[in-house]
Coordinates of C-alpha atoms in Angstrom, one line a residue:
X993 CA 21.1 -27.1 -4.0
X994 CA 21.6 -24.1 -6.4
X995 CA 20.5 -20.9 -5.5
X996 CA 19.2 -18.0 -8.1
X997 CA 21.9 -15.5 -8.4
X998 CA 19.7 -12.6 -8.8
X999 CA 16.7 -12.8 -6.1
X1000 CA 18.5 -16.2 -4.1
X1001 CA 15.2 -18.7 -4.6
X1002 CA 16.7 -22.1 -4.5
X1003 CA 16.7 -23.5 -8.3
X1004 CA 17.1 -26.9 -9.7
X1005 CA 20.2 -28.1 -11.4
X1006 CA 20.2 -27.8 -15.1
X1007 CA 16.9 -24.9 -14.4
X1008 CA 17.4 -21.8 -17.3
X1009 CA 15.8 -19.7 -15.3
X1010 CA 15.1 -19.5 -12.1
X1011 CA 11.1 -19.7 -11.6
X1012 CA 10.9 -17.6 -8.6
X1013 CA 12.4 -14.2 -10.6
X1014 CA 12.7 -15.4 -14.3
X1015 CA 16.6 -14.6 -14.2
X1016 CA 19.1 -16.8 -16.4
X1017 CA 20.9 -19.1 -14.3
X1018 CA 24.0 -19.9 -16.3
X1019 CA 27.0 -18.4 -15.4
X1020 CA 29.0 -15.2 -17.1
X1021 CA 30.8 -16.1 -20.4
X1022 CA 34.4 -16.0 -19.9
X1023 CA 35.7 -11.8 -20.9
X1024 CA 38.2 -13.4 -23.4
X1025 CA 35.2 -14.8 -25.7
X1026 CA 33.6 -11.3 -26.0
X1027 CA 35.6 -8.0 -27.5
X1028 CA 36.5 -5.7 -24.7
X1029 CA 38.1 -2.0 -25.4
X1030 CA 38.0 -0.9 -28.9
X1031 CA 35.9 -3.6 -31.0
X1032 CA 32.6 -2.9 -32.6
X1033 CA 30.8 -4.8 -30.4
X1034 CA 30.8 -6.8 -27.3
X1035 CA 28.9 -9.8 -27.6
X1036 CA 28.2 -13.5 -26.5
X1037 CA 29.6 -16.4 -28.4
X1038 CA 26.7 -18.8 -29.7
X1039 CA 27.0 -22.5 -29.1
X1040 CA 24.5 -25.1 -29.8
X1041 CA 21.2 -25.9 -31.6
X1042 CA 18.7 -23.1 -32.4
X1043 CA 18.6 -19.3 -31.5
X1044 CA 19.3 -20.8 -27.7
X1045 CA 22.6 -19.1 -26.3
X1046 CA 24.6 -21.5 -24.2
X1047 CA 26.5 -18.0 -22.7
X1048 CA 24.1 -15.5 -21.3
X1049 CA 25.7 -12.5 -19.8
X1050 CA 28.1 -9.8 -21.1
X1051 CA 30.9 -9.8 -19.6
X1052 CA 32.5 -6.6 -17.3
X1053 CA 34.8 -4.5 -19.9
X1054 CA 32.5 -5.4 -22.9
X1055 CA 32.0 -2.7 -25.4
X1056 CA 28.6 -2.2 -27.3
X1057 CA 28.8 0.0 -30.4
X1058 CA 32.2 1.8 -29.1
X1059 CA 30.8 3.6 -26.8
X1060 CA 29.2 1.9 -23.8
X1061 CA 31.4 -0.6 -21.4
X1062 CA 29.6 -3.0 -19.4
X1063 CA 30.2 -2.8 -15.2
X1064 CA 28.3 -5.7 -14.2
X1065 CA 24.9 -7.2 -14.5
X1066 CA 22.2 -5.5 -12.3
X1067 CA 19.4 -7.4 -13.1
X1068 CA 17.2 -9.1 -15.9
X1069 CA 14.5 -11.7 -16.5
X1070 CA 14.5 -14.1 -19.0
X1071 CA 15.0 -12.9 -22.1
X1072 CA 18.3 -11.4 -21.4
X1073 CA 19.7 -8.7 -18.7
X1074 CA 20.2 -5.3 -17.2
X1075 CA 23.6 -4.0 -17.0
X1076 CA 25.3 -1.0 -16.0
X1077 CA 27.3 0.1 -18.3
X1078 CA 29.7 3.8 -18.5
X1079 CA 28.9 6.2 -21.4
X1080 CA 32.3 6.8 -23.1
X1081 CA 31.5 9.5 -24.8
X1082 CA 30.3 11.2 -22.4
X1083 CA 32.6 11.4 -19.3
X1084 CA 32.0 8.1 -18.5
X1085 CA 28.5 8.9 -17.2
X1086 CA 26.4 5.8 -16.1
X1087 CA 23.8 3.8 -18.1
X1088 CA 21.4 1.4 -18.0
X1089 CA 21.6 -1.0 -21.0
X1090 CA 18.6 -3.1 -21.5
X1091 CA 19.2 -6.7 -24.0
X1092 CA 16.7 -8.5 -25.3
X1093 CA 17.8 -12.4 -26.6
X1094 CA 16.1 -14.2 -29.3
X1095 CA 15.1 -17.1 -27.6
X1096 CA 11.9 -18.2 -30.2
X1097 CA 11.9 -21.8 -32.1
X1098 CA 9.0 -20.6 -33.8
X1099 CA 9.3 -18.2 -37.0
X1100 CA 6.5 -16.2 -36.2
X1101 CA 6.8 -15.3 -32.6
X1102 CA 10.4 -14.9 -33.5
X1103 CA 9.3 -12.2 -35.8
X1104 CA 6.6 -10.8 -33.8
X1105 CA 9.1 -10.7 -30.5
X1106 CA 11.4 -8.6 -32.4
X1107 CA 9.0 -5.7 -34.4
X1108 CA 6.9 -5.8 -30.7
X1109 CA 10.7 -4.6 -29.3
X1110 CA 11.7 -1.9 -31.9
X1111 CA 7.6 -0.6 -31.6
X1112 CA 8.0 -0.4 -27.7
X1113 CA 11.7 1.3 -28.2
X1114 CA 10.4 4.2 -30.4
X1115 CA 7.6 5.0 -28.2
X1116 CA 9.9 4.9 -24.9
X1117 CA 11.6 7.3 -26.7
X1118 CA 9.0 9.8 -27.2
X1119 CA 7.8 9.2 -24.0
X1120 CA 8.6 12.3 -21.4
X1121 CA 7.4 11.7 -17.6
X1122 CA 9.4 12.4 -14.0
X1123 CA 8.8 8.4 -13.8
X1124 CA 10.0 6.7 -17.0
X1125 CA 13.8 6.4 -17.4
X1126 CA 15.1 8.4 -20.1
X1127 CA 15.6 6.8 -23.4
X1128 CA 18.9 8.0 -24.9
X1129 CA 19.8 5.4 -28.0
X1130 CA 18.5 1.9 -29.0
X1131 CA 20.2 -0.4 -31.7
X1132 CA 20.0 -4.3 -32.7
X1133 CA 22.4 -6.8 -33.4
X1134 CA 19.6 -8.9 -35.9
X1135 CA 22.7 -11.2 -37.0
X1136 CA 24.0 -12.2 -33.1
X1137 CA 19.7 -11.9 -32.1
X1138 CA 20.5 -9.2 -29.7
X1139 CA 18.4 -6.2 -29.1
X1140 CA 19.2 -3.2 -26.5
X1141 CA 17.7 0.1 -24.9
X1142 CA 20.0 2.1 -23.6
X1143 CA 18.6 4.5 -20.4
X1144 CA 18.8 6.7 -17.4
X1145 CA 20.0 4.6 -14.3
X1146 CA 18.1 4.7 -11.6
X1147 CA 20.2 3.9 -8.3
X1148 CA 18.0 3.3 -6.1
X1149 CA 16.5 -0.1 -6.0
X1150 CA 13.2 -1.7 -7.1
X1151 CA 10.2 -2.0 -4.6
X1152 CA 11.2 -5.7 -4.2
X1153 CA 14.2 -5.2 -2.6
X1154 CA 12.7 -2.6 -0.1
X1155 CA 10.0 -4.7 0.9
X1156 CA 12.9 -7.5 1.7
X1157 CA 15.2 -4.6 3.6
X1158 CA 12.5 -3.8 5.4
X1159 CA 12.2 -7.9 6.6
X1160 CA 8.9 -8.4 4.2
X1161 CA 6.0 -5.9 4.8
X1162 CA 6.6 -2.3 4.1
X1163 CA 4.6 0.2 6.3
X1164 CA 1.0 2.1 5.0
X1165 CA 2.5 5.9 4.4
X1166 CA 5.7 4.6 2.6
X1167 CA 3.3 2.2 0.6
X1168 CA 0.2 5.2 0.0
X1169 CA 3.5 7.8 -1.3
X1170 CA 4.7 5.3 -3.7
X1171 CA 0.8 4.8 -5.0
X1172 CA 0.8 8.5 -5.6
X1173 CA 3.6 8.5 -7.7
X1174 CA 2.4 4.4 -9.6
X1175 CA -1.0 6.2 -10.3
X1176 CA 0.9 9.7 -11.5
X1177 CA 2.7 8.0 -14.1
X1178 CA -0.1 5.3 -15.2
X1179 CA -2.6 7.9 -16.0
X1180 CA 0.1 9.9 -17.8
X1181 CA 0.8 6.6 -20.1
X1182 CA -3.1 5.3 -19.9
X1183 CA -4.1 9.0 -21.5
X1184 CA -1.5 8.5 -24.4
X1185 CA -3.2 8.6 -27.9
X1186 CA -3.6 5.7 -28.3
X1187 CA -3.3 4.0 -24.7
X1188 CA -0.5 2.5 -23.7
X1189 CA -1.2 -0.4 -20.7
X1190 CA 2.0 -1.3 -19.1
X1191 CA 0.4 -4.8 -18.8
X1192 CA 3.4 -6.3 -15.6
X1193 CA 2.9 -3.7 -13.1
X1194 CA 5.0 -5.8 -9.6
X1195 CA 7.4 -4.6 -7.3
X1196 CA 10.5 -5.6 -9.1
X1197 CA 9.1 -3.3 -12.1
X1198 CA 8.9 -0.3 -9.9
X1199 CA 11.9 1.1 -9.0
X1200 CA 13.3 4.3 -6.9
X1201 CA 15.4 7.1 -7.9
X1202 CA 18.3 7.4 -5.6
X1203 CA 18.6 10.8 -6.2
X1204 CA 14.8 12.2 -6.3
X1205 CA 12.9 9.4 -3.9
X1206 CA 10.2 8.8 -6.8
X1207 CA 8.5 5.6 -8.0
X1208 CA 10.2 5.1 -11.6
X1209 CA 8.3 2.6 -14.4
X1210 CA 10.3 0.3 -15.7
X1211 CA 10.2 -2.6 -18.0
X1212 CA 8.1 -1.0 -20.6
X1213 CA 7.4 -3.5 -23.4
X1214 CA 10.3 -6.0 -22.4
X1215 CA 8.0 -7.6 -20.3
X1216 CA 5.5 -9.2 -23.5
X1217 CA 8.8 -11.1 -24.5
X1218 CA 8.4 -14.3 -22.7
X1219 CA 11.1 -16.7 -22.6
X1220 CA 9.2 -20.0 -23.4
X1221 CA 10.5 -21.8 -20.3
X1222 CA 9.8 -18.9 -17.7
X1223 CA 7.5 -20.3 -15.3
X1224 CA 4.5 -18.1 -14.0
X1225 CA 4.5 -15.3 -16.7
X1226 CA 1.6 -15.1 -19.0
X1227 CA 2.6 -13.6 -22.4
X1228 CA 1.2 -10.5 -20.9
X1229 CA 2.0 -10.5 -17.1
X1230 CA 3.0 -12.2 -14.3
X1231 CA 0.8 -14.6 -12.2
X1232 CA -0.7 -13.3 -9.0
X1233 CA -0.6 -9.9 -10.3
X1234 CA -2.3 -10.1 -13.8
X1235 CA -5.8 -9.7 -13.6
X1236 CA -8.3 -12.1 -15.0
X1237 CA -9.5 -10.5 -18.1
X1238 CA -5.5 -10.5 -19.3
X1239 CA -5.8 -14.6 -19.4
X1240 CA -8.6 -14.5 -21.9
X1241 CA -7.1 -11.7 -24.2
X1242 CA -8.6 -8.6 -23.2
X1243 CA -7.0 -5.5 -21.6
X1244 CA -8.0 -2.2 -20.4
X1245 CA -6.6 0.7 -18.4
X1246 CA -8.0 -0.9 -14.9
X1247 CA -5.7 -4.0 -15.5
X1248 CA -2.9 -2.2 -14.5
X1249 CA -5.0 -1.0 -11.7
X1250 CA -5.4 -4.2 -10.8
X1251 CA -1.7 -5.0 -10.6
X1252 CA -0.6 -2.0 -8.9
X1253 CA -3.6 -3.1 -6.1
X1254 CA -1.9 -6.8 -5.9
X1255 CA 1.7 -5.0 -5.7
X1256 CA 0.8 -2.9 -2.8
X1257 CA -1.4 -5.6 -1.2
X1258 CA 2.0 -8.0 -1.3
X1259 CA 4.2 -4.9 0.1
X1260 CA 1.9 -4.0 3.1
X1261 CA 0.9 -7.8 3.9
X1262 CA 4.1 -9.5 2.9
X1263 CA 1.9 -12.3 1.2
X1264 CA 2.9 -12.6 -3.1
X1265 CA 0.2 -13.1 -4.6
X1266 CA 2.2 -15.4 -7.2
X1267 CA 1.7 -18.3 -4.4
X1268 CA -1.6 -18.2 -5.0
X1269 CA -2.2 -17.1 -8.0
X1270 CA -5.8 -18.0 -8.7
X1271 CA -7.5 -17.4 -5.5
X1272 CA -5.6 -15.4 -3.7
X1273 CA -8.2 -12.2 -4.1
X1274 CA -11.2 -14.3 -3.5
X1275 CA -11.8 -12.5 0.0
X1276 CA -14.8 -15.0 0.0
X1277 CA -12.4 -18.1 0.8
X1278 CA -9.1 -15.9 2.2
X1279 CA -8.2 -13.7 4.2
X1280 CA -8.6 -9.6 3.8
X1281 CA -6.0 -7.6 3.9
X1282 CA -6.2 -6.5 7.4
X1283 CA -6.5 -10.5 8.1
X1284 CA -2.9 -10.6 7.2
X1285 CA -1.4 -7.4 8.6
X1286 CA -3.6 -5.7 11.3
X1287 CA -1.9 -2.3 11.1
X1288 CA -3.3 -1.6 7.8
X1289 CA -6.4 0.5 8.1
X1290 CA -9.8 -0.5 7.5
X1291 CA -10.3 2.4 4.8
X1292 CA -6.7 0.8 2.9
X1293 CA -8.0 -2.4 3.1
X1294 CA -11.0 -1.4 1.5
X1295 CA -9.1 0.4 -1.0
X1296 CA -7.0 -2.7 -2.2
X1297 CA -10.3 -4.8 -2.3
X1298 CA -11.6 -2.7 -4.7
X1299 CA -8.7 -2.1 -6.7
X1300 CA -8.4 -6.3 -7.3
X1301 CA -12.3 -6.9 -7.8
X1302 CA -12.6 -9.6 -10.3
X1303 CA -15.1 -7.4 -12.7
X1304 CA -12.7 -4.5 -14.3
X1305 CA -15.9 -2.2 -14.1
X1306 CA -15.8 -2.6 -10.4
X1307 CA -12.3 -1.3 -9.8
X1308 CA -11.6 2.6 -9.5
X1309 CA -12.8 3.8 -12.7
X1310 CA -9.2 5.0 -13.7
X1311 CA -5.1 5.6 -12.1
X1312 CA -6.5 9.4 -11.6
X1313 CA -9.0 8.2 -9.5
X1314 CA -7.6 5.7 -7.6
X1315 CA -4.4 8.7 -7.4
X1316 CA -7.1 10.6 -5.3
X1317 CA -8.0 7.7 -3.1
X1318 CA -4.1 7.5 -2.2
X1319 CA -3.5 11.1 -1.7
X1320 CA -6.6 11.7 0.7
X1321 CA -5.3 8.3 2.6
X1322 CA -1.7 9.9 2.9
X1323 CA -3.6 13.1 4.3
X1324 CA -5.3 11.9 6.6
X1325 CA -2.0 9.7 7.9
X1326 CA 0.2 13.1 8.1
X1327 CA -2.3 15.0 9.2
X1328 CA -5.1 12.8 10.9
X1329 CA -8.3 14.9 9.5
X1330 CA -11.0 14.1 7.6
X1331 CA -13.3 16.2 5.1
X1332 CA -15.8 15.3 2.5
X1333 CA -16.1 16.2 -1.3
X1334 CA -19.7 16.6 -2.8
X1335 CA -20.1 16.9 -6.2
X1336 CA -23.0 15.7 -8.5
X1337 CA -22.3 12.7 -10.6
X1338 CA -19.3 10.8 -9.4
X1339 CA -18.4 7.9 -9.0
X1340 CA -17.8 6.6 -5.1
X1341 CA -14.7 5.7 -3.6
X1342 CA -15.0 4.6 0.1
X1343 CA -11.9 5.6 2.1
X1344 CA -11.0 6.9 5.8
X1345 CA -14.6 6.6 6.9
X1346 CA -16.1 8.7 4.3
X1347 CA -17.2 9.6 0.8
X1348 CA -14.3 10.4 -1.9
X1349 CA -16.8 11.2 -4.9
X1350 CA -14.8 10.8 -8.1
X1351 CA -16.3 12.9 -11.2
X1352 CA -17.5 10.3 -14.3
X1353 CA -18.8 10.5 -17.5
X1354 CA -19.0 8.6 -21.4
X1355 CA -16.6 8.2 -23.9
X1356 CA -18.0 9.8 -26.7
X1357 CA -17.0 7.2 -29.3
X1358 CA -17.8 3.9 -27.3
X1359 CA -19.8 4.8 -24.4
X1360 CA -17.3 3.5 -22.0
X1361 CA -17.2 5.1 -18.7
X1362 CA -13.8 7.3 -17.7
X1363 CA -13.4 9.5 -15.2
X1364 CA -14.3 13.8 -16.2
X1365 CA -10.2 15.0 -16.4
X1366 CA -9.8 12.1 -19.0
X1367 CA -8.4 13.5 -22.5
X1368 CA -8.2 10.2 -24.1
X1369 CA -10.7 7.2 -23.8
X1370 CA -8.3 4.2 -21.9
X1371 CA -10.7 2.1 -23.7
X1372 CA -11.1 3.0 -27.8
X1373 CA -8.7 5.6 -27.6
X1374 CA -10.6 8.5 -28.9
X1375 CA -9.8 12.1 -27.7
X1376 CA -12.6 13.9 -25.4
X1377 CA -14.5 16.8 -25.9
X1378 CA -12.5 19.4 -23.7
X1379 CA -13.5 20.5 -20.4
X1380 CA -13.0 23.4 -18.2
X1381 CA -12.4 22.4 -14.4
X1382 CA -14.9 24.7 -12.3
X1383 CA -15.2 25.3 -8.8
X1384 CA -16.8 27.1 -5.8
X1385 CA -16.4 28.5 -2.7
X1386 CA -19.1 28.1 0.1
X1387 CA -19.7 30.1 3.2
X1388 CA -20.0 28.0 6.2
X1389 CA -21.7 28.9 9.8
X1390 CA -24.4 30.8 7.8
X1391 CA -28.1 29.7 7.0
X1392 CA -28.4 31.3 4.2
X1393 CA -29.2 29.1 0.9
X1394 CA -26.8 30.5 -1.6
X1395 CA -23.7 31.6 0.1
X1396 CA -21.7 30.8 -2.6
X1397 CA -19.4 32.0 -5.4
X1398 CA -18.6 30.4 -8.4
X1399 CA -14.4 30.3 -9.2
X1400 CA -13.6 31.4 -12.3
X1401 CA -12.0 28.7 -14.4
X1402 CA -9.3 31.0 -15.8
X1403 CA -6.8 34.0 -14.6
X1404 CA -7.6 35.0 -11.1
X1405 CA -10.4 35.7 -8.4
X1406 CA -9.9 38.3 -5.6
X1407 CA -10.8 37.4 -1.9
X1408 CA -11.8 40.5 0.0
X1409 CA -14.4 43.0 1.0
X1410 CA -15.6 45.3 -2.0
X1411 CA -14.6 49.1 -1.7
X1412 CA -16.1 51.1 -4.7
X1413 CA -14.4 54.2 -4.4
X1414 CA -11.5 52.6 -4.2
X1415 CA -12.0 50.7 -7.1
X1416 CA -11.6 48.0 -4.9
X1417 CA -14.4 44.6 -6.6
X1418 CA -13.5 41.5 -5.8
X1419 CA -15.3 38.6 -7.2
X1420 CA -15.7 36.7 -3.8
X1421 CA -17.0 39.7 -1.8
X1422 CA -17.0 38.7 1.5
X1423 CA -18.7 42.1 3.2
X1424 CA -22.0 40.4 4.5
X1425 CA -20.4 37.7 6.0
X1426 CA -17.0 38.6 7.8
X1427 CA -17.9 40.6 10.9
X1428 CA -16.1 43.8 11.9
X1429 CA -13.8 44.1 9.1
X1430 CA -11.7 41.0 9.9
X1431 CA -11.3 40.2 6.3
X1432 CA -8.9 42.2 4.6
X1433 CA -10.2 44.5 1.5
X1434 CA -8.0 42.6 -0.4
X1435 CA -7.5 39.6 0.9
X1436 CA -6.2 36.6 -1.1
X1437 CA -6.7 35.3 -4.4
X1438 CA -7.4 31.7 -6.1
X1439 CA -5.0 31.5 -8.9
X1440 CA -6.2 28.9 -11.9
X1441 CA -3.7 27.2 -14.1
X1442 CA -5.1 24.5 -16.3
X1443 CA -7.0 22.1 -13.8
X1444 CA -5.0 23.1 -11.1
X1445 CA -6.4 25.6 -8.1
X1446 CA -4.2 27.9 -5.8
X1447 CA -4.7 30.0 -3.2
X1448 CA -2.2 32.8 -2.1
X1449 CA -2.7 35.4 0.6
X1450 CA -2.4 39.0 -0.1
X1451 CA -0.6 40.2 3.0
X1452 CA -3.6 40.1 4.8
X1453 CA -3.9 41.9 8.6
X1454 CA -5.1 38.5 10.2
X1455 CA -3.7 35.4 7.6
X1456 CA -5.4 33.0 5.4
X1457 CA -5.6 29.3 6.8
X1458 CA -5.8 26.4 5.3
X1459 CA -7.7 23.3 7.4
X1460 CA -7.2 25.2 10.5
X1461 CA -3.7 24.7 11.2
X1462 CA -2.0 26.0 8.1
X1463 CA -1.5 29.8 7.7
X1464 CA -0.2 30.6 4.3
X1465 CA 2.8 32.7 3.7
X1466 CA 1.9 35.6 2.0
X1467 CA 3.0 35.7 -1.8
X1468 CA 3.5 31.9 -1.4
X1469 CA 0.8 30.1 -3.9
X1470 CA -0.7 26.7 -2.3
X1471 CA -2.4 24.0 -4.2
X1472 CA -6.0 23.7 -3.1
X1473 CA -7.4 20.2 -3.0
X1474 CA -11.8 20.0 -3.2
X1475 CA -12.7 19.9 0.2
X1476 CA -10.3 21.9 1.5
X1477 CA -11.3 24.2 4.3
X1478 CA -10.6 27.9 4.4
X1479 CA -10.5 30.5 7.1
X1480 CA -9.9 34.6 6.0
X1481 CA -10.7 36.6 10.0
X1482 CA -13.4 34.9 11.2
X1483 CA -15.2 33.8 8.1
X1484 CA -14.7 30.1 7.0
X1485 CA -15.0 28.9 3.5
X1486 CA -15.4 25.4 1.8
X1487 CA -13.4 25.0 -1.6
X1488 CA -15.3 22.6 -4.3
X1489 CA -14.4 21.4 -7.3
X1490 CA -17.4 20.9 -10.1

């Protein structure tokens, strides 16, 4: 029996593509029938009926557009391959070359296939996030029906491969780190004007940079080019991870929320959800999570539930919120502690036996519900009113009702005790409550820079902590996360957001 070359599934004889991975099973054409060294192009040589290629894969040594030599194949689906390739002119430097292959019968989809492709190439290209591959150059061979990206390589592998290095189920901090940086990037490209749903969100789509350790996006757009053959790949996702609005046309920010549930579901369990495609998140009729892999925590398992409910509006309302779910879950595994965030009108998010409260409100074109940082609706598109971020501190171990101080949302607010004739006003004057002088005159200061709260201690005589293990470096600004306790002396201090 045959075995895939790419992912090693057992294949049939005669198969295209293997069903397990989508990748072409023919064999590399032979160098001599593509141009290697200094020809225009290297490409395949095009046998038989139709737009059909009997040769698939460029050859090592082949030359695209005299300037980028194929290594070898690194991966692919099917529509066409991966490659890496060296830049020639630019010392050689290494390069991920993307091919698309006409493979349509039909007129229409042919046409479609191909404007989709150039569409998706021009907006990679404007596209500038830590997680998407660079795009440096992208050109078409219409007459051969050949199409290429060319991009940053990433080194590192996709998630896929971890998962099988690691002998199937990848542990909960690796997985919760790698959600971080899934739900970074989707709410960067779900917040675009207009949205942009990656729609195929799986392991082998989510690779790591050698060089950095973060979660990269790949894929973008290739993925809606279906090879008519490939088995269990909608025209807009892959079974097991697509969710079940995609099947009847519709899709939405939470779809990929979906997906990126089912991907970390498969890494931590080691169960793919493509062998059950249908049922496989009907925790009614199979098991949970926790069923499957008893090391994951009750609060995870929770999380991935909710992240794959059937009903889009029952997900986490958007990647930033569902961000927040992973980094209070990768807190409490580093750190083991637990604290609660109470603002007024959120939306709730169960994890690590308590309340994540996740801040809502209405698109103001369609009424849709996003989350309160969202610029753009994921829904109709339209750009939100803006919003200022505001915050509070409040004084614990005190009985009094307003012990509180409002942040301001821009520049700076001093931390201290308030000195007049020394000119000395902070706007969190902590006189009444910090007992014999044990908080500094000038303390600390919160620092605001766009959404984003820090805290930096002034030299103070007896330190700034954070949680009540961390003492701050003085100078040193540190991001402050709502809920985050604070201790200046002896007086402690709960930071809000609002």
């Amino acid at each position: 029996m045959p075995f895939c070359p790419e992912c090693g599934a057992p294949s049939n004889i005669g198969d295209p593509y293997c069903g397990e991975c989508g990748a072409p099973q023919d064999n590399p054409i032979n160098p001599s029938v593509a141009s290697a060294g200094p020809a225009r192009t290297g490409v395949m040589s095009m046998t038989g009926s139709g737009n059909t290629p009997s040769g698939i894969q460029l050859a090592p040594g082949t030359l695209l557009v005299d300037r980028y030599k194929i290594v070898k194949r690194i991966g692919g689906g099917g529509m066409g391959s991966v490659y890496l390739a060296e830049d020639l002119n630019l010392a050689s430097r290494s390069v991920a070359v993307k091919e698309m292959i006409e493979m349509f019968a039909d007129e229409s989809a042919r046409s479609k296939a191909i404007e989709d492709f150039k569409r998706e190439a021009e907006l990679l290209a404007k596209l500038d996030h830590p997680s998407i591959p660079t795009i440096y150059q992208y050109f078409f061979e219409t007459n051969r029906g050949r199409y290429y990206l060319v991009m940053k390589y990433i080194d590192g592998g996709d998630l896929a491969n971890r998962q099988r290095a690691t002998g199937g189920k990848v542990d909960e901090l690796t997985v919760t780190k790698w959600g971080i940086d899934a739900c970074d990037v989707l709410d960067y490209i779900h917040t675009q004007a207009p949205p942009i749903i990656y729609r195929d969100l799986k392991p082998a789509n989510l690779m790591i940079d050698g060089r950095t350790n973060r979660v990269m996006l790949v894929d973008f757009g290739i993925a809606r080019f279906v090879a008519p053959t490939q088995k269990g790949v909608t025209a807009i996702g892959t079974m097991g991870y697509a969710p079940p609005e995609l099947f009847a046309g519709n899709v939405e920010a939470r779809s990929d929320i979906y997906s990126l549930g089912a991907t970390m579901f498969h890494l931590m369990t080691g169960h793919d959800p493509q062998d059950n495609p249908l049922l496989i998140f009907d925790f009614n009729k199979n098991p949970k999570p926790r069923q499957l892999e008893p090391e994951i925590s009750e609060e995870m398992e929770e999380m991935i539930i909710r992240a794959v409910e059937h009903k889009p509006e029952n997900r986490f309302a958007s990647a930033k919120a569902f961000g927040q779910a992973w980094r209070e879950d990768v807190r409490y595994l580093q750190e083991g502690r637990r604290y609660e965030l109470n603002p007024q009108m959120f939306k709730t998010v169960h994890t690590r036996g308590r309340v994540v409260e996740i801040p809502t409100n209405s698109c103001v074109n369609c009424g849709r519900e996003l989350s309160n940082d969202d610029v753009f609706c994921a829904f109709c598109g339209s750009r939100q009113p803006a919003k200022r971020t505001t915050a509070k501190l409040i004084v614990l171990g005190t009985n009094e009702m307003n012990a509180q101080f409002a942040i301001s949302p821009e520049g700076e607010s001093l931390i201290g005790r308030m000195v007049p004739n020394r000119g000395i006003r902070p706007e969190v004057d902590l006189s009444k409550y910090a007992p014999a002088a044990r908080v500094s005159r000038r303390h600390a200061k919160i620092i605001v820079q766009g959404s984003q709260f820090y805290i930096e201690d002034l030299g103070s005589a007896n330190g700034t902590f954070i949680n009540g293990s961390m003492k701050l470096a003085q100078g040193k600004p540190h991001i402050l996360v709502s809920g985050d306790e604070l201790k200046l002396g002896e007086t402690s201090l709960k930071f809000v957001v609002s």
